[in-house]
mmCIF file of C-alpha atoms in Angstrom:
data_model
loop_
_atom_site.group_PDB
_atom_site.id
_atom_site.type_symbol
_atom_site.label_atom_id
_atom_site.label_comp_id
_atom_site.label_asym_id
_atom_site.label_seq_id
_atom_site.Cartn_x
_atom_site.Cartn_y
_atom_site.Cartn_z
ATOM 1 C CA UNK R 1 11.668 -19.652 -23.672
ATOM 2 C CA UNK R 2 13.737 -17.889 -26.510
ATOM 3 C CA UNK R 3 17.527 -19.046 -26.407
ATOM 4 C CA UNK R 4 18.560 -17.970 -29.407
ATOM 5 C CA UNK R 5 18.799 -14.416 -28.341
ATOM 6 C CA UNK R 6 21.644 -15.191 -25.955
ATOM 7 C CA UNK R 7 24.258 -12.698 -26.147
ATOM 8 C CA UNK R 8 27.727 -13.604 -25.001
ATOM 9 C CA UNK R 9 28.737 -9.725 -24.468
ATOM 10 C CA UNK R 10 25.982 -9.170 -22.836
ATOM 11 C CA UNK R 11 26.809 -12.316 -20.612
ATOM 12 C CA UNK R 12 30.534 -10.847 -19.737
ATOM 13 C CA UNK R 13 28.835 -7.653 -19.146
ATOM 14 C CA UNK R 14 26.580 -9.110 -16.271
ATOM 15 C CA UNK R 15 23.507 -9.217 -17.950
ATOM 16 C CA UNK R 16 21.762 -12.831 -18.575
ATOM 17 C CA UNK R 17 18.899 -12.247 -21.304
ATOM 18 C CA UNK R 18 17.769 -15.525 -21.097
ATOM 19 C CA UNK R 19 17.299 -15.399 -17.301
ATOM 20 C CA UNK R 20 14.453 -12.803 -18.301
ATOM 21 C CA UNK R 21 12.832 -14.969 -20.443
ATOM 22 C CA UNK R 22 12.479 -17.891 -17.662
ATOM 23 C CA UNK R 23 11.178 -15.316 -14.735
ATOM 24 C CA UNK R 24 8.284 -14.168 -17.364
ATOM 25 C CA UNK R 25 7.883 -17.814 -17.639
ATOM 26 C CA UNK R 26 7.880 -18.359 -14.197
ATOM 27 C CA UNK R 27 5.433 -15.642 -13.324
ATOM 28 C CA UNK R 28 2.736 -16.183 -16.185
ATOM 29 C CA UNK R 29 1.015 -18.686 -13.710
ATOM 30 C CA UNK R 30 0.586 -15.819 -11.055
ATOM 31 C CA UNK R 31 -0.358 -13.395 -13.471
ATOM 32 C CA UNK R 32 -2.999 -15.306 -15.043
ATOM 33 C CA UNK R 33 -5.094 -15.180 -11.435
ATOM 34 C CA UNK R 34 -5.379 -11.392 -11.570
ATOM 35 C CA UNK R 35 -7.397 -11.514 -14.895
ATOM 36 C CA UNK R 36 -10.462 -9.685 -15.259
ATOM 37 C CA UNK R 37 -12.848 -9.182 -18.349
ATOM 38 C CA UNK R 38 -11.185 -6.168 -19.237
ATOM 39 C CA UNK R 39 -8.020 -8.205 -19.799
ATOM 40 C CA UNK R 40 -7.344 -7.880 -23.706
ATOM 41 C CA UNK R 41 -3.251 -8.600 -23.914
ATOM 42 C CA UNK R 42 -1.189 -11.054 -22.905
ATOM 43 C CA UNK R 43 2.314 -10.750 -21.282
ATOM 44 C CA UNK R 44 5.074 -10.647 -23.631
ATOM 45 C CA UNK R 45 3.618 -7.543 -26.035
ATOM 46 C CA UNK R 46 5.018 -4.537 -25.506
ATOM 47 C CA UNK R 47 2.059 -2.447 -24.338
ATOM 48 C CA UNK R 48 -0.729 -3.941 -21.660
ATOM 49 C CA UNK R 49 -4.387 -3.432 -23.057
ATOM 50 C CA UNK R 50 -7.254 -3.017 -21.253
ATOM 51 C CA UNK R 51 -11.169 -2.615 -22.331
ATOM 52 C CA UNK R 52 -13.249 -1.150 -19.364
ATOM 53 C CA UNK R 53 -16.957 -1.681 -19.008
ATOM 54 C CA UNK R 54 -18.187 1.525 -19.432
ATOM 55 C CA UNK R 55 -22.055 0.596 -18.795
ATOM 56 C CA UNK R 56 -23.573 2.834 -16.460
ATOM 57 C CA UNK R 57 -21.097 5.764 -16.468
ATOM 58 C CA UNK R 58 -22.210 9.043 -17.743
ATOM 59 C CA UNK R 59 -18.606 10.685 -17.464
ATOM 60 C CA UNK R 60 -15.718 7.725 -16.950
ATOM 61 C CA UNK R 61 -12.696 9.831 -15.376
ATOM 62 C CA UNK R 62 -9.361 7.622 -15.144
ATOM 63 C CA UNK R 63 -7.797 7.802 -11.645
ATOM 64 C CA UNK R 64 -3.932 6.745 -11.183
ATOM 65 C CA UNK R 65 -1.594 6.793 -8.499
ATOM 66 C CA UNK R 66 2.027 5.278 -8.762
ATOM 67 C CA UNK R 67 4.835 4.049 -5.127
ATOM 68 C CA UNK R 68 7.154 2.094 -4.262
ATOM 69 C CA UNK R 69 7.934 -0.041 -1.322
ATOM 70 C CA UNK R 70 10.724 2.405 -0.230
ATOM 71 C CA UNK R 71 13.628 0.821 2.558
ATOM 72 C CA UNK R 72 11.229 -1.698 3.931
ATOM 73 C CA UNK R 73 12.892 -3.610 0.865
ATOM 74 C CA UNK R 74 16.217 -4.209 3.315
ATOM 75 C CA UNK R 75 13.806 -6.229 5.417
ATOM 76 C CA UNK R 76 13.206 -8.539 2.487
ATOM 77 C CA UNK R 77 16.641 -9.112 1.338
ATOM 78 C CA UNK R 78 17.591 -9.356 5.253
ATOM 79 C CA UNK R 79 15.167 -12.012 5.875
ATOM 80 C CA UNK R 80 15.456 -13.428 2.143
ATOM 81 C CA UNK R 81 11.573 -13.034 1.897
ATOM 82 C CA UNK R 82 10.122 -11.870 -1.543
ATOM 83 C CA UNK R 83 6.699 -12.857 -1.817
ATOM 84 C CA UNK R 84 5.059 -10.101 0.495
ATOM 85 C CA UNK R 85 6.654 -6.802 -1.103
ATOM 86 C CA UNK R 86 4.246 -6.883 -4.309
ATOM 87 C CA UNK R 87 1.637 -6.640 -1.973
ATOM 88 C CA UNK R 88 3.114 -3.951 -0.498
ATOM 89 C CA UNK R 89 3.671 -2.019 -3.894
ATOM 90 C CA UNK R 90 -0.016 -2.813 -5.611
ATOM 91 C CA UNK R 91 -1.418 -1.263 -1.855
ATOM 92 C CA UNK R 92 0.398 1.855 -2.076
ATOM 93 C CA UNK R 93 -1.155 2.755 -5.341
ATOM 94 C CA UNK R 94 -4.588 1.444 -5.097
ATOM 95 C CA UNK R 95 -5.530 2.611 -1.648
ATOM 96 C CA UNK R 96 -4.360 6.086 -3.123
ATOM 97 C CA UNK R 97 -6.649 5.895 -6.115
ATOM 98 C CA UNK R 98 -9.695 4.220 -4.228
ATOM 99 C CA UNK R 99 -9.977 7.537 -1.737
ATOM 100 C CA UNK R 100 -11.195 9.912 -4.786
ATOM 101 C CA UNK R 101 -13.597 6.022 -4.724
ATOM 102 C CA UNK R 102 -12.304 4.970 -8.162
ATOM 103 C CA UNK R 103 -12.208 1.038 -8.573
ATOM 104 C CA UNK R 104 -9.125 -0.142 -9.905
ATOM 105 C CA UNK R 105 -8.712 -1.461 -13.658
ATOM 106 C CA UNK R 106 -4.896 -2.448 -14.015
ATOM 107 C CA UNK R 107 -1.670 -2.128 -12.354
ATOM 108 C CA UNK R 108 2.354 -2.431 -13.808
ATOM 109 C CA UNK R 109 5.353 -3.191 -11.982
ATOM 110 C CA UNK R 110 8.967 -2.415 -12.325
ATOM 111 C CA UNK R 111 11.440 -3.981 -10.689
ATOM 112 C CA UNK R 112 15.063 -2.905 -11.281
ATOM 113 C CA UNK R 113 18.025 -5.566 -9.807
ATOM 114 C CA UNK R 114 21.550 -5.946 -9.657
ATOM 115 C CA UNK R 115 21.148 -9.969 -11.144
ATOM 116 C CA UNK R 116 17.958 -11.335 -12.345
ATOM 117 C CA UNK R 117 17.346 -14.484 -10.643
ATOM 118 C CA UNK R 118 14.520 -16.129 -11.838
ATOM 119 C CA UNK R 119 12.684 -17.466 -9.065
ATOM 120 C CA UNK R 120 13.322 -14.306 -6.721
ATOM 121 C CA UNK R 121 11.749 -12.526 -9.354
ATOM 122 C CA UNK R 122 8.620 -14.724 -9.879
ATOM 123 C CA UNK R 123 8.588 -14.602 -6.069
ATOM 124 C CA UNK R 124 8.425 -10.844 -6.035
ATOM 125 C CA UNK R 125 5.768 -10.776 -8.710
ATOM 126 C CA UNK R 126 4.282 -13.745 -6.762
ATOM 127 C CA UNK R 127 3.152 -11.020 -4.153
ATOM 128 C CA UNK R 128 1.975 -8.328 -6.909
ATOM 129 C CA UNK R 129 -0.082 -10.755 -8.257
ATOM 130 C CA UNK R 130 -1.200 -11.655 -4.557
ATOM 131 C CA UNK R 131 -2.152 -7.309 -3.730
ATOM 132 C CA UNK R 132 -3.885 -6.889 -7.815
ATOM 133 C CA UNK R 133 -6.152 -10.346 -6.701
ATOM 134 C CA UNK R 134 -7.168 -8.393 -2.971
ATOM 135 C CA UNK R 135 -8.019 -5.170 -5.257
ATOM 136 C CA UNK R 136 -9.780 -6.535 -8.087
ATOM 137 C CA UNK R 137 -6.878 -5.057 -10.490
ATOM 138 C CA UNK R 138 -5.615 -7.012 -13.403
ATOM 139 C CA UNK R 139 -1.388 -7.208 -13.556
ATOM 140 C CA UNK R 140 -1.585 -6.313 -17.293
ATOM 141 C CA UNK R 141 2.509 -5.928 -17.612
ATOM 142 C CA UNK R 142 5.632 -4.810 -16.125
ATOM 143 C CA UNK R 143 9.308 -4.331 -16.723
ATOM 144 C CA UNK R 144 12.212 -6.418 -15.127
ATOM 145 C CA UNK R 145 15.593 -4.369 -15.733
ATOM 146 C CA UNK R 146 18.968 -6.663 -14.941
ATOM 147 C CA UNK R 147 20.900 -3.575 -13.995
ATOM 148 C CA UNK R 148 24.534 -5.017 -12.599
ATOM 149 C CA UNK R 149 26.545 -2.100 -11.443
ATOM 150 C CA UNK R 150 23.930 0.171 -10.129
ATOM 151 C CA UNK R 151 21.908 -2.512 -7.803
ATOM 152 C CA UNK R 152 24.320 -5.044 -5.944
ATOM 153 C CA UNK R 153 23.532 -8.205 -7.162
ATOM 154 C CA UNK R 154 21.328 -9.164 -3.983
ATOM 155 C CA UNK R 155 19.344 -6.199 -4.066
ATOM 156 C CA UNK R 156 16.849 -4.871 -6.481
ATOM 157 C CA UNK R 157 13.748 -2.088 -6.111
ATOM 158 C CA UNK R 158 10.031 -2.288 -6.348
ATOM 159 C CA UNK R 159 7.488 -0.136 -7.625
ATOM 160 C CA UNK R 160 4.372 0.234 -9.834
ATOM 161 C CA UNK R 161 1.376 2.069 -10.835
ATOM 162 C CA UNK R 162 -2.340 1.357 -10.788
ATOM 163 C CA UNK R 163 -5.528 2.751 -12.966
ATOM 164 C CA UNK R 164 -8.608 3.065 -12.047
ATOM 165 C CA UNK R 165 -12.059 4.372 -13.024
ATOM 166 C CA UNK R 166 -15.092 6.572 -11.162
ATOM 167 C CA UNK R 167 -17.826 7.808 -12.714
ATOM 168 C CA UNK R 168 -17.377 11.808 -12.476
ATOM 169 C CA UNK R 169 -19.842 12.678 -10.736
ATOM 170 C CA UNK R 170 -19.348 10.457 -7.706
ATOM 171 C CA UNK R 171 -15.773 11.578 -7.148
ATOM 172 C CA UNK R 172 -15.078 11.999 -3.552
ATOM 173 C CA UNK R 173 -14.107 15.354 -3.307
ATOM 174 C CA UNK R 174 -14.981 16.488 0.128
ATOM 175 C CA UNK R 175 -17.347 19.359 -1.433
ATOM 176 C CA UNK R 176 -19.932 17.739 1.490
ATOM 177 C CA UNK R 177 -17.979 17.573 4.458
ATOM 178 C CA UNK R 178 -19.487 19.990 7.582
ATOM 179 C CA UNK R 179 -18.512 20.518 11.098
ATOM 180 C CA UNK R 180 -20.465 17.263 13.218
ATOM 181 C CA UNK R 181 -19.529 14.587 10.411
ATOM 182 C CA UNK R 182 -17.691 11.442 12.085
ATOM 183 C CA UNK R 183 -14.558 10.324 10.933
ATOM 184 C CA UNK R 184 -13.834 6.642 11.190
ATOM 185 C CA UNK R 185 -10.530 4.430 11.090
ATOM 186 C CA UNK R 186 -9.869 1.034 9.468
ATOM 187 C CA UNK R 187 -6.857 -0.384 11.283
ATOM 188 C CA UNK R 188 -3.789 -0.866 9.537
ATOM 189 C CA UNK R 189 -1.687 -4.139 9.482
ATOM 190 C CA UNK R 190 1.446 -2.368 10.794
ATOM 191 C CA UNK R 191 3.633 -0.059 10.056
ATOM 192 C CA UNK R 192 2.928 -1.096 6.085
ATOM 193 C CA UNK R 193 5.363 1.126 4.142
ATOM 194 C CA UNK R 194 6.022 4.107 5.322
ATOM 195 C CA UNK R 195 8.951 5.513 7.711
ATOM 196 C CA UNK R 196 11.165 2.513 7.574
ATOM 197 C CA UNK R 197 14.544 4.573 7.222
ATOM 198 C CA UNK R 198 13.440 5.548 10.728
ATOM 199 C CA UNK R 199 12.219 2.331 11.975
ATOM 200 C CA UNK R 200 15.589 0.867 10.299
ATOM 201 C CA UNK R 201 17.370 2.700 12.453
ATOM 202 C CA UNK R 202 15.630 3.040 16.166
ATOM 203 C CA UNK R 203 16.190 -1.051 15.768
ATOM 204 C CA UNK R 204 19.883 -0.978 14.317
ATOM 205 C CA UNK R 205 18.251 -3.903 11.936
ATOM 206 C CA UNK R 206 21.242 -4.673 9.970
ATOM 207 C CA UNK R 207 22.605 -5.718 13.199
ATOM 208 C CA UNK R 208 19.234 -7.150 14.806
ATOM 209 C CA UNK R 209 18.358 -10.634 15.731
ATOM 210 C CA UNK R 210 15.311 -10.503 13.413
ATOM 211 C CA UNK R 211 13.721 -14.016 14.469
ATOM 212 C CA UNK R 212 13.917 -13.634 18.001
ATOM 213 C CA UNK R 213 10.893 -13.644 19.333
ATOM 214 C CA UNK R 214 9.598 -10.316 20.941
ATOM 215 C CA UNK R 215 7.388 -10.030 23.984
ATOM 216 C CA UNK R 216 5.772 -7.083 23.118
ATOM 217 C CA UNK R 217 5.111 -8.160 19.888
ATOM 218 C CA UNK R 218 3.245 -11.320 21.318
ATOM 219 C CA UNK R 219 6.507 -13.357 20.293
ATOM 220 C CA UNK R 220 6.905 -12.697 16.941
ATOM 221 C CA UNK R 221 10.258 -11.931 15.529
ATOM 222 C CA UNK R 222 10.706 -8.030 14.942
ATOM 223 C CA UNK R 223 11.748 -8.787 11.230
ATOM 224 C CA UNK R 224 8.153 -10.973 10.703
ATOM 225 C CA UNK R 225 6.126 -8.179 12.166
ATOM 226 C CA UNK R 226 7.948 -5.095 9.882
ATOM 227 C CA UNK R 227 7.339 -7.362 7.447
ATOM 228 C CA UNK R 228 3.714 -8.021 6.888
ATOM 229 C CA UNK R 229 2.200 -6.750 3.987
ATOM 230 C CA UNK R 230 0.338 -3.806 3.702
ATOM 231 C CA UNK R 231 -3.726 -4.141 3.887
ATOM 232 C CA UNK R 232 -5.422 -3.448 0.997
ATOM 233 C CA UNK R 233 -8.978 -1.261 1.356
ATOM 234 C CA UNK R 234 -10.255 -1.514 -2.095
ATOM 235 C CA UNK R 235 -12.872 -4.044 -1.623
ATOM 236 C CA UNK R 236 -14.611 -2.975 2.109
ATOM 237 C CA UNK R 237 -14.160 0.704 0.496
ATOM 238 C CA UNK R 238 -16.444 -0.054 -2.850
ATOM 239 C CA UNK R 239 -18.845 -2.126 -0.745
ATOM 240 C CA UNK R 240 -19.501 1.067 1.173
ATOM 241 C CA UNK R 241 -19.793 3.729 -1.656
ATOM 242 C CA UNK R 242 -22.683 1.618 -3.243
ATOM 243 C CA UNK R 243 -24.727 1.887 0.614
ATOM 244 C CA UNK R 244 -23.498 4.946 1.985
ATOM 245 C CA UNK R 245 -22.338 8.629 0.754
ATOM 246 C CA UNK R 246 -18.438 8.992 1.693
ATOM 247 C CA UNK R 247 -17.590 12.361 2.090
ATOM 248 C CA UNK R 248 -13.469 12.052 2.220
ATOM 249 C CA UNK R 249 -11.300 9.377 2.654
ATOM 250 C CA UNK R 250 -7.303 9.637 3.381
ATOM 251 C CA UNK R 251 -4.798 6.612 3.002
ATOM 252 C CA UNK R 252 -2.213 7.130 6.067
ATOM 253 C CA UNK R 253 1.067 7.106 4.813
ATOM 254 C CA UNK R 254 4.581 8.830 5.208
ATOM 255 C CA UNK R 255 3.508 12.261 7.167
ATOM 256 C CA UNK R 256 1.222 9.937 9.341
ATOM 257 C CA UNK R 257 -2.262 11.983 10.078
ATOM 258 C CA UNK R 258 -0.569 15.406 10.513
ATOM 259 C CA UNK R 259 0.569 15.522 6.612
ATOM 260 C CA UNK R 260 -2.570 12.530 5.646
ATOM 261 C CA UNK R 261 -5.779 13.689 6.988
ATOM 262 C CA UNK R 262 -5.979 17.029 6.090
ATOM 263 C CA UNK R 263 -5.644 16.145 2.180
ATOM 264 C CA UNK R 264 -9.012 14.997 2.497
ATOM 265 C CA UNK R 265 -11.079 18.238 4.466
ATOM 266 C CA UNK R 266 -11.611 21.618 3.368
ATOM 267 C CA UNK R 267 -10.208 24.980 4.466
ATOM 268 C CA UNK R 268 -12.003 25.951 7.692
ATOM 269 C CA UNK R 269 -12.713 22.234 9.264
ATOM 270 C CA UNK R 270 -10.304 20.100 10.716
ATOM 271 C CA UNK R 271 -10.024 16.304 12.325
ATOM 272 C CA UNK R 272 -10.644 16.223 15.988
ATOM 273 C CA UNK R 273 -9.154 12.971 17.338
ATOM 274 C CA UNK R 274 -8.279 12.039 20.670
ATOM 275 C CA UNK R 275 -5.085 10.136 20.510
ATOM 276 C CA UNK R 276 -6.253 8.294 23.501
ATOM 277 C CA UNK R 277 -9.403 6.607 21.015
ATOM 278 C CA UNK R 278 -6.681 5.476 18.809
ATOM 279 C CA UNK R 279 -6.225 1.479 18.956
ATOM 280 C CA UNK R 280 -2.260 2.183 18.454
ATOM 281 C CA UNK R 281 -0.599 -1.394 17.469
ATOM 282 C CA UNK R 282 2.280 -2.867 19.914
ATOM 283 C CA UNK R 283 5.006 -2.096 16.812
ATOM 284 C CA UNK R 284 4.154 1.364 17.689
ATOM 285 C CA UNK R 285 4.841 1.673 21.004
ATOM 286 C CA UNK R 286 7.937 -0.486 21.147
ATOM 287 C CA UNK R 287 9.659 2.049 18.038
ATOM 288 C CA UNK R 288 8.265 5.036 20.411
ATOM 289 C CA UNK R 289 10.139 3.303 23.340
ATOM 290 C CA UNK R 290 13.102 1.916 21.519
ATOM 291 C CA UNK R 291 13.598 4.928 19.486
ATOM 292 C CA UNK R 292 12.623 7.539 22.498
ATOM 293 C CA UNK R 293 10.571 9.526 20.089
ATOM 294 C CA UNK R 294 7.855 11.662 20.902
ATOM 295 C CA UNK R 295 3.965 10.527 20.836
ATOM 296 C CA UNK R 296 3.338 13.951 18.987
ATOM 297 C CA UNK R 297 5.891 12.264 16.367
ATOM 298 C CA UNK R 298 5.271 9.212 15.806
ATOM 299 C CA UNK R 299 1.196 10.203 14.547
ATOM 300 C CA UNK R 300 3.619 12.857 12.635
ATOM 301 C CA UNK R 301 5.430 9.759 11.187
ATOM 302 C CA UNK R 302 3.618 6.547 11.041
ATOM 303 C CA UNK R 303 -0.460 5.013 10.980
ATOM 304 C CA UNK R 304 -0.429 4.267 14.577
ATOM 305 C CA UNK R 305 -2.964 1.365 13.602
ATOM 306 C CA UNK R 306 -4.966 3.577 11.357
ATOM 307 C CA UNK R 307 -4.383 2.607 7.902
ATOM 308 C CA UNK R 308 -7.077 4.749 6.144
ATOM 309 C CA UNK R 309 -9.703 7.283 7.524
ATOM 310 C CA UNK R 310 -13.303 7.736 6.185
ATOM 311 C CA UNK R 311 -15.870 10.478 6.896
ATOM 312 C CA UNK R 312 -19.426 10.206 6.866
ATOM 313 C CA UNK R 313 -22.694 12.026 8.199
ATOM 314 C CA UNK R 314 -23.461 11.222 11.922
ATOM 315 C CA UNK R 315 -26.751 9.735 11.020
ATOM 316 C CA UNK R 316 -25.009 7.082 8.646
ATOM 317 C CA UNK R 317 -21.778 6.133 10.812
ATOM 318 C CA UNK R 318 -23.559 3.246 12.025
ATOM 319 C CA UNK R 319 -24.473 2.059 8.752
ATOM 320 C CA UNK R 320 -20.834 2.326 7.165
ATOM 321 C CA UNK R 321 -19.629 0.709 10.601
ATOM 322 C CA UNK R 322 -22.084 -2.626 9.690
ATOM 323 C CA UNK R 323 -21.307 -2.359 5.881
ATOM 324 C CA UNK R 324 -17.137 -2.117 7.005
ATOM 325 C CA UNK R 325 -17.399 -4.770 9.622
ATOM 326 C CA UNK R 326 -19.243 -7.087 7.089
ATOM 327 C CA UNK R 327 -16.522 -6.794 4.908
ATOM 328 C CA UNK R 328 -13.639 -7.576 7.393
ATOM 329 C CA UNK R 329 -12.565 -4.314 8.390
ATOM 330 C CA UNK R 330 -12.859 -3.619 12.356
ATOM 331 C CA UNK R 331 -13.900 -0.122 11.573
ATOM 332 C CA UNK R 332 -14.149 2.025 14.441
ATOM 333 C CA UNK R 333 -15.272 5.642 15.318
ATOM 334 C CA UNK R 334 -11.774 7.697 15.281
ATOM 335 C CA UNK R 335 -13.231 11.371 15.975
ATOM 336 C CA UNK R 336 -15.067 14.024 14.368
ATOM 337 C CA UNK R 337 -15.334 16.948 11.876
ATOM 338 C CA UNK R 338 -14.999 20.140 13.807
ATOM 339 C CA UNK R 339 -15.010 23.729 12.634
ATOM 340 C CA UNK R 340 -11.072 24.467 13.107
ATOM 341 C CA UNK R 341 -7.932 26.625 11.538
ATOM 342 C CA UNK R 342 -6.174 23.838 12.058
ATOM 343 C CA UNK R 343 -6.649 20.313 9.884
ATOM 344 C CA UNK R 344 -5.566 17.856 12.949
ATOM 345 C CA UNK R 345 -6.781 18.840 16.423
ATOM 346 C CA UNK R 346 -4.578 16.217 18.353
ATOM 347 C CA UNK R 347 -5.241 16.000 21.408
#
């Protein structure tokens, strides 16, 4: 660890250099379990590097997607938990870049705070590590910024960016999709993180007993269950684009399916789904009830227990059911592809 660059302005100021130097310290050892062969750098440099295998690929076409973890970061500094968020954050941005079926390469963090403490920030990065090991992406760098004055000490923000790589010519562009195609839904882990200023406030959570446990939430404490990471699709997904062609995928996020789905059909089809075939997740019903919101709303909002979407022919849904379920997903069949004006047929 470099002391001699302590600076005693700097100090006065609010700003503890050498606190930096121990959390890059701390973190190395959870950093080192995301390395993959492409892995050419080593923390510290001022630029990650990265050499992708580029056997096999006729046209190698870089995917990237950046997010945050958004408000569900009061949860964390409510229940002084850290070590889940960087799940949340790596998630966000891979299961965006895996639906055009890129596999991702590397992924960066950020994470701004009013005082760096050392072991909250190891902690946080403790859970980035955790989501880049579930998606095969290396953690190649990242920026901690010590930023007194803007972020209250106890508070700081997440977010990052992830890389990834498809061959051109099998990017999922939903150039296939017809009328009779089946669309199918791997459940979600909760609400992940999207629509917490909303869920923040239909439970009042600064003011919330968040370890009490919850009957409806089979006795879990509301703040565990907001909580849990996001689930990561990387893995199940690639296992099924080498067995079975994918003809659009959509990550549910903020917008829920009304804004989500439609990004992955074409003008002149749309997403049939009966909301009754949807496996909606307890959380969900007790924000409908608690907040008195609207079904209609809430799929306008939130997953509902549908974390990502996939479409495939009929005569291979099946197949990519097996080929899901193999891989740990309880993939189910959500609706189908009909011809339609509209993108979502609700109903």
């Amino acid at each position: 660890m470099n002391n001699n660059s302590y600076s005693e302005a700097y100090a006065q100021a609010g700003v503890d250099i050498t606190a930096g130097y121990k959390a890059v310290e701390l973190m190395k050892s959870h950093i080192a379990r995301t390395n993959t062969p492409g892995v050419v750098s080593d923390i510290g440099g001022f630029g990650g590097l990265f050499a992708p295998d580029l056997a096999g690929m006729t046209a190698p076409t870089l995917v990237s997607g950046t997010d945050g973890v958004g408000t569900k970061l009061k949860l964390a500094f409510l229940l002084d938990k850290h070590d889940t968020v960087g799940i949340d954050c790596v998630a966000m941005c891979v299961n965006d870049i895996i639906c055009a079926g890129a596999k991702p390469l590397f992924f960066l963090d950020y994470i701004a705070c009013g005082k760096n403490v050392p072991e909250k920030i190891a902690a946080i990065v403790s859970g980035v590590a955790e989501g880049c090991v579930q998606s095969g992406a290396a953690l190649i760098g990242g920026e901690t910024a010590e930023m007194p004055g803007f972020y209250p000490a106890d508070e700081y923000d997440l977010a990052g960016f992830a890389v990834g790589m498809v061959d051109k010519a099998k990017i999922i562009d939903h150039s296939q999709m017809k009328a009779g195609d089946v669309i199918l839904a791997l459940p979600s882990s909760g609400v992940h993180s999207n629509g917490f200023s909303l869920v923040r406030k239909v439970f009042d959570v600064d003011y919330a007993d968040l370890t009490a446990p919850v009957p409806e939430l089979g006795g879990k404490g509301l703040g565990e269950t907001l909580l849990t990471p996001t689930k990561i699709y990387v893995k199940p997904i690639l296992a099924l684009l080498q067995e079975v062609t994918v003809k659009g995928i959509s990550h549910i996020t903020g917008g829920g399916f009304f804004e989500n789905i439609p990004r992955s059909i074409p003008d002149g089809l749309g997403a049939k789904i009966a909301m009754a075939d949807v496996r909606v997740l307890p959380i969900f019903d007790l924000i409908e009830k608690t907040g008195k919101i609207s079904r209609r709303e809430m799929f306008n909002t939130f997953n509902m227990g549908v974390g990502m979407t996939v479409v495939v022919a009929r005569e291979d849904a099946e197949q990519a059911l097996s080929i899901l379920r193999a891989n740990g997903e309880d993939a189910y069949v959500l609706g189908e592809i009909v011809e339609s004006a509209e993108k979502v047929v609700l109903w």
